[in-house]
Short mmCIF file of C-alpha atoms in Angstrom, two decimals:
data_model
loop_
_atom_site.label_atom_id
_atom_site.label_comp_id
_atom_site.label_asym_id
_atom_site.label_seq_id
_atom_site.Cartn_x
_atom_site.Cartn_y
_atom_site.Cartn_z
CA UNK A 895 -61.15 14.71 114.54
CA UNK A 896 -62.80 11.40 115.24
CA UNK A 897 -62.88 10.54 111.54
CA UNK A 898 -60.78 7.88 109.47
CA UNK A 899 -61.26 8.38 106.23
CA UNK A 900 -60.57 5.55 103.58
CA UNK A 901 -59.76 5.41 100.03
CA UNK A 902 -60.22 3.90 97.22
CA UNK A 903 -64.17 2.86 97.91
CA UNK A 904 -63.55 -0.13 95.34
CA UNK A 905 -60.85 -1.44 94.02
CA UNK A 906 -60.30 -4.33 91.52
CA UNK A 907 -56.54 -6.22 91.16
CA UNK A 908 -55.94 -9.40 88.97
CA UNK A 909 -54.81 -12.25 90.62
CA UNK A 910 -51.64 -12.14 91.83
CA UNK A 911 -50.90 -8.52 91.46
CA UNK A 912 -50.75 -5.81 95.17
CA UNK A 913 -53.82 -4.50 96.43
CA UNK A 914 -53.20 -1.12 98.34
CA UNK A 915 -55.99 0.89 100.59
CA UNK A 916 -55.10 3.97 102.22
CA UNK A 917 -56.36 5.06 105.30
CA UNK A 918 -56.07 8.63 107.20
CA UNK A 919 -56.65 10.27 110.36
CA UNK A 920 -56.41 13.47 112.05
CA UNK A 921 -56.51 12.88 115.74
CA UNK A 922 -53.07 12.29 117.33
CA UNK A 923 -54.14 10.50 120.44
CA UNK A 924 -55.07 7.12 118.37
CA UNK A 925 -52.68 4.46 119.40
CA UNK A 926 -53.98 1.31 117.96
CA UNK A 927 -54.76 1.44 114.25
CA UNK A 928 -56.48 -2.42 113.09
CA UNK A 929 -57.50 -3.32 109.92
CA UNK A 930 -60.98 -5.77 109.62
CA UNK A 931 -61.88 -8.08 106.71
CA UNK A 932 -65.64 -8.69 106.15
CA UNK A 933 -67.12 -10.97 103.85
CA UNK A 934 -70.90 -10.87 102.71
CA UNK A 935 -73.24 -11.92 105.42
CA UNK A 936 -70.28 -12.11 108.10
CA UNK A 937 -69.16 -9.88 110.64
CA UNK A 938 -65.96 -7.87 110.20
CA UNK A 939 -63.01 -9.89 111.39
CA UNK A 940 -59.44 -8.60 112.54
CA UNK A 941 -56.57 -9.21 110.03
CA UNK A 942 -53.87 -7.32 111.17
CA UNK A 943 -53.29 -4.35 113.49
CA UNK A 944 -50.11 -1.70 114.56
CA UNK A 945 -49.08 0.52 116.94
CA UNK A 946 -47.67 3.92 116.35
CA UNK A 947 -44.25 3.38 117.44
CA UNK A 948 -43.34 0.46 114.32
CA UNK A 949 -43.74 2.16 111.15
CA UNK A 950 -44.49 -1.50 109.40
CA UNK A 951 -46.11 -5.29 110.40
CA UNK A 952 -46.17 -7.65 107.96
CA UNK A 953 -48.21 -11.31 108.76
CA UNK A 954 -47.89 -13.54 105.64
CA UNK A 955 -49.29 -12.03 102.32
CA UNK A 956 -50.69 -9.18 104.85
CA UNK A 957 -48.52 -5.94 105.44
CA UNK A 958 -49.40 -2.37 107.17
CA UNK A 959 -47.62 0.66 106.12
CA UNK A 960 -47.87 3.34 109.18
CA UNK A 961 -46.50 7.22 108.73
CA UNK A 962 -46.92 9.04 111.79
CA UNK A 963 -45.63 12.63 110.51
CA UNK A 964 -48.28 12.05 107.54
CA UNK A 965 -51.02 10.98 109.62
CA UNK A 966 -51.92 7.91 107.48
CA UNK A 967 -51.58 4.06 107.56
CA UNK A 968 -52.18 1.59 104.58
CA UNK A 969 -52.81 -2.25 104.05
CA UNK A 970 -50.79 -4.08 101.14
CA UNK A 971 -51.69 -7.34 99.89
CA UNK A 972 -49.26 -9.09 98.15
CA UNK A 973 -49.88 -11.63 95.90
CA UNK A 974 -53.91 -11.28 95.47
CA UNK A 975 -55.76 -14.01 95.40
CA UNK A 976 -59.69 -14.49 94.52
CA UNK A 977 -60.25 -15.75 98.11
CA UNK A 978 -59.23 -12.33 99.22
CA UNK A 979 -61.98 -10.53 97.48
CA UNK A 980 -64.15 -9.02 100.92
CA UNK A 981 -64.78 -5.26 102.14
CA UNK A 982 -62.11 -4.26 104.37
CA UNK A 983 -62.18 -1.24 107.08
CA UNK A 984 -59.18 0.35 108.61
CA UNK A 985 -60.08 1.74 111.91
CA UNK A 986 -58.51 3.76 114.82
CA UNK A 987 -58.72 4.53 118.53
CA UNK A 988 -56.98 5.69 121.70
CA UNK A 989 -57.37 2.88 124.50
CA UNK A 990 -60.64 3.64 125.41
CA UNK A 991 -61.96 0.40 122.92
CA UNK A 992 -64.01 2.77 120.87
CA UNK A 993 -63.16 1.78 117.54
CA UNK A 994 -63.90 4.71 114.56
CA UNK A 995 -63.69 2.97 111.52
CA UNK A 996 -63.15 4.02 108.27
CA UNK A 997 -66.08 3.89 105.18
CA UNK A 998 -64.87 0.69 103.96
CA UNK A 999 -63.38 -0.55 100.74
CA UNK A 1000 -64.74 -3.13 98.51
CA UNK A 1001 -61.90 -5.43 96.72
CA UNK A 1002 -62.53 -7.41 93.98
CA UNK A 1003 -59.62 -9.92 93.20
CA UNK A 1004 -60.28 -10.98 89.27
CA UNK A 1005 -58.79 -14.35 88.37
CA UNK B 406 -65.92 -22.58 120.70
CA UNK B 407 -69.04 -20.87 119.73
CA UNK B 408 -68.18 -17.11 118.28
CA UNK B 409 -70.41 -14.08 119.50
CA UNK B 410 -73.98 -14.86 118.40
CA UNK B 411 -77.05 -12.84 117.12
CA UNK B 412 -80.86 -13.43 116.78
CA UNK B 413 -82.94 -12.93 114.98
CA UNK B 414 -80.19 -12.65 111.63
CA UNK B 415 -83.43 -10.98 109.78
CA UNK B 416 -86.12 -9.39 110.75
CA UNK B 417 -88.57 -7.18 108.59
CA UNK B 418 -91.08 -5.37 110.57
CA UNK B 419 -93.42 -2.06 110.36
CA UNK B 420 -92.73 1.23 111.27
CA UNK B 421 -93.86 2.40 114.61
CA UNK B 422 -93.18 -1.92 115.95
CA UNK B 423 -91.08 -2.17 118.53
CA UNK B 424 -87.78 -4.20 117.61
CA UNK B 425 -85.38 -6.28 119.98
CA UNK B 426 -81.69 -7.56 119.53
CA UNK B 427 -80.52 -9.90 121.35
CA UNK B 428 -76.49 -11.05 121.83
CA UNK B 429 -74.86 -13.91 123.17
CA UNK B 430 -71.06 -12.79 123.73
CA UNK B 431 -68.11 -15.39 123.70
CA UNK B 432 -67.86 -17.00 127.47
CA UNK B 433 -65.11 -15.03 129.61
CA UNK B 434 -65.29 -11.69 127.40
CA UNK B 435 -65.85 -8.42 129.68
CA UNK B 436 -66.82 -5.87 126.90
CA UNK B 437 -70.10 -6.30 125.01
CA UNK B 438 -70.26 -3.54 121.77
CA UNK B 439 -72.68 -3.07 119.38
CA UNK B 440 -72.37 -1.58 115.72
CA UNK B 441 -74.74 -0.41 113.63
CA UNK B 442 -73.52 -0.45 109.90
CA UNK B 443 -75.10 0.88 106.79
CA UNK B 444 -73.86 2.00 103.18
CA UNK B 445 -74.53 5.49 103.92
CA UNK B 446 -72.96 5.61 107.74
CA UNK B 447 -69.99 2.77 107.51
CA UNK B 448 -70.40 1.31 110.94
CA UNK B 449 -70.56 3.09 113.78
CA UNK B 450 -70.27 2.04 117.49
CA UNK B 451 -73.96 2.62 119.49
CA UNK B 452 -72.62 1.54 122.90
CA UNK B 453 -70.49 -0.42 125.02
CA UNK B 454 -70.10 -2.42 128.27
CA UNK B 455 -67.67 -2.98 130.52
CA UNK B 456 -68.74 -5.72 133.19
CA UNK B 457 -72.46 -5.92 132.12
CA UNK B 458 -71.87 -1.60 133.14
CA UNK B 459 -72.78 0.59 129.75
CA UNK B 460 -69.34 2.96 129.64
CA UNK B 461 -70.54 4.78 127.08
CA UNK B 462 -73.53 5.14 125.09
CA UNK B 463 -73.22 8.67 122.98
CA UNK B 464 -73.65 6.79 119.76
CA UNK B 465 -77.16 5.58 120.52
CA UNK B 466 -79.01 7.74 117.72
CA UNK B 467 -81.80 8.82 120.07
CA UNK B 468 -84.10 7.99 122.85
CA UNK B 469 -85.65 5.37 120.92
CA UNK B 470 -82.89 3.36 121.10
CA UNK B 471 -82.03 1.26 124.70
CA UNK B 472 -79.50 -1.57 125.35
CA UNK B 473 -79.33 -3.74 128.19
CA UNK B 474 -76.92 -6.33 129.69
CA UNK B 475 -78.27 -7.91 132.48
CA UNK B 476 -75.65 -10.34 132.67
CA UNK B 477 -72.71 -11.03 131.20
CA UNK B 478 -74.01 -13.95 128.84
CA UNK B 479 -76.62 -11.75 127.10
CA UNK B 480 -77.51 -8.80 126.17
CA UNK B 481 -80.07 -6.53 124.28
CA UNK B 482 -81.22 -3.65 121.74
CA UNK B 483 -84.35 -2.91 121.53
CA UNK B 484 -85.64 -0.32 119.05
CA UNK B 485 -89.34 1.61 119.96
CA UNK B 486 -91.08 2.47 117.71
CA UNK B 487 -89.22 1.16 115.01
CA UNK B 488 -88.73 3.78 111.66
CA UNK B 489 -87.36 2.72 108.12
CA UNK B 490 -84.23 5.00 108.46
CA UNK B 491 -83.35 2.24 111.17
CA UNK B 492 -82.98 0.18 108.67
CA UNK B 493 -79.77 -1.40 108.91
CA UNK B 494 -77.11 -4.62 110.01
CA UNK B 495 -76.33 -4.11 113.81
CA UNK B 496 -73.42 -6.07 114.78
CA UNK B 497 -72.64 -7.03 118.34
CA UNK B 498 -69.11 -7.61 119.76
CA UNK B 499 -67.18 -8.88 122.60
CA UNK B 500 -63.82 -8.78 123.70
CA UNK B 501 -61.88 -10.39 126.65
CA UNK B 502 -60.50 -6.68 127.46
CA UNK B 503 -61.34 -4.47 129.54
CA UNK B 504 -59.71 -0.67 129.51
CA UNK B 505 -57.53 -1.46 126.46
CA UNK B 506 -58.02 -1.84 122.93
CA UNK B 507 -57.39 -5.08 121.18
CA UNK B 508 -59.39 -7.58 118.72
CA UNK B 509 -62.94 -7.11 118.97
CA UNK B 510 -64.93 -10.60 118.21
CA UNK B 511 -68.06 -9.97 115.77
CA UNK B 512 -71.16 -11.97 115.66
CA UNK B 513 -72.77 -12.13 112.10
CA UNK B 514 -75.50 -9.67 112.49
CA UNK B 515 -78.99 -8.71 112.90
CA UNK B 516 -80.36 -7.33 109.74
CA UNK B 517 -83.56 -4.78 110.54
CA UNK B 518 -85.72 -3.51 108.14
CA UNK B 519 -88.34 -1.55 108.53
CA UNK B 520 -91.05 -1.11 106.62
#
């Protein structure tokens, strides 16, 4: 129940096209659900995050998808670009800080 | 401002060495965490403080592993004896909340291997 699981593992987009990764979870009491960008060598870094009760957030190129009934969240980005290319980690938790995050997926942005 | 920092960023050692982390959150943050994060295991969370106070520490693997914040500028991990299947990147991470969630600040990492 403490699980997020992620999919795809990898995922390769050409430049300019919509990169999608799909995140679910199981246990109901999450309330924050933030998505972390990590480049090689770096620490993950926050890129956008939701709360359960907006079913969308959208910060420039950057938008997350949330179903509630479905149990599952997912991070669009629109308009690709090489500089995006990173691992990127949905994660969940219920206001106790402990994040679970999800396996990770690796994005390669071809120009 | 200087971001949450990490020493050593590598460190190769032998098995059965004893290992230590050390962290530098960012000034004025209350929660200290640290992540362990390896291809097989994603990252998961070891332990975390709240006020230089561990809250929770049910990830630590086992009783080889021990953390310490003796204040709230530093704190540490320490790994004894060492074993390769500790081999991994262990993140530390503050944030200025306490009792909440919200953005949690990552240094760049220790990487451990162990030989």
């Amino acid at each position: 129940q403490q699980q997020v699981k992620q999919s795809p593992q990898s995922l390769i987009v050409q430049k300019g096209g919509i990169s999608i990764i799909n995140c679910a979870y199981e246990n109901t009491a999450f309330d924050y659900f933030p998505w972390y960008q990590q480049f090689p060598g770096k620490g993950p870094a926050l890129l956008i995050a939701i709360r359960p009760d907006v079913s969308e957030k959208k910060e420039g190129r950057f938008t997350i998808s949330f179903n509630k009934s479905a149990k599952q969240f997912s991070l669009h980005i629109m308009d690709s670009q090489p500089g995006d290319s990173a691992t990127y980690f949905c994660a969940a938790s219920m206001g106790a800080q402990k994040l679970v995050f999800g396996q990770g997926t690796r994005l390669t942005i071809n120009p | 401002d200087a971001g949450v920092i990490q020493s050593p960023r590598h460190e190769v050692t032998e098995m059965g060495q004893e290992v230590t982390l050390r962290c530098k959150p960012i000034s004025g943050h209350n929660s200290l965490f640290w992540y362990r994060q390896t291809m097989m295991r994603g990252l998961e969370l070891l332990i975390y403080f709240n006020n230089n106070v561990p809250i929770d520490d049910s990830g630590m693997p086992e009783d080889r592993f021990s953390a310490k914040m003796p204040n709230a500028s530093f704190s540490t991990l320490k790994i004894q004896p060492s074993e390769p299947r500790d081999s991994a990147v262990y993140f530390c991470a503050s944030s200025p909340r306490i009792g909440e969630t919200g953005e949690l600040f990552f240094g760049e990492g220790s990487r451990l291997t162990v030989l």
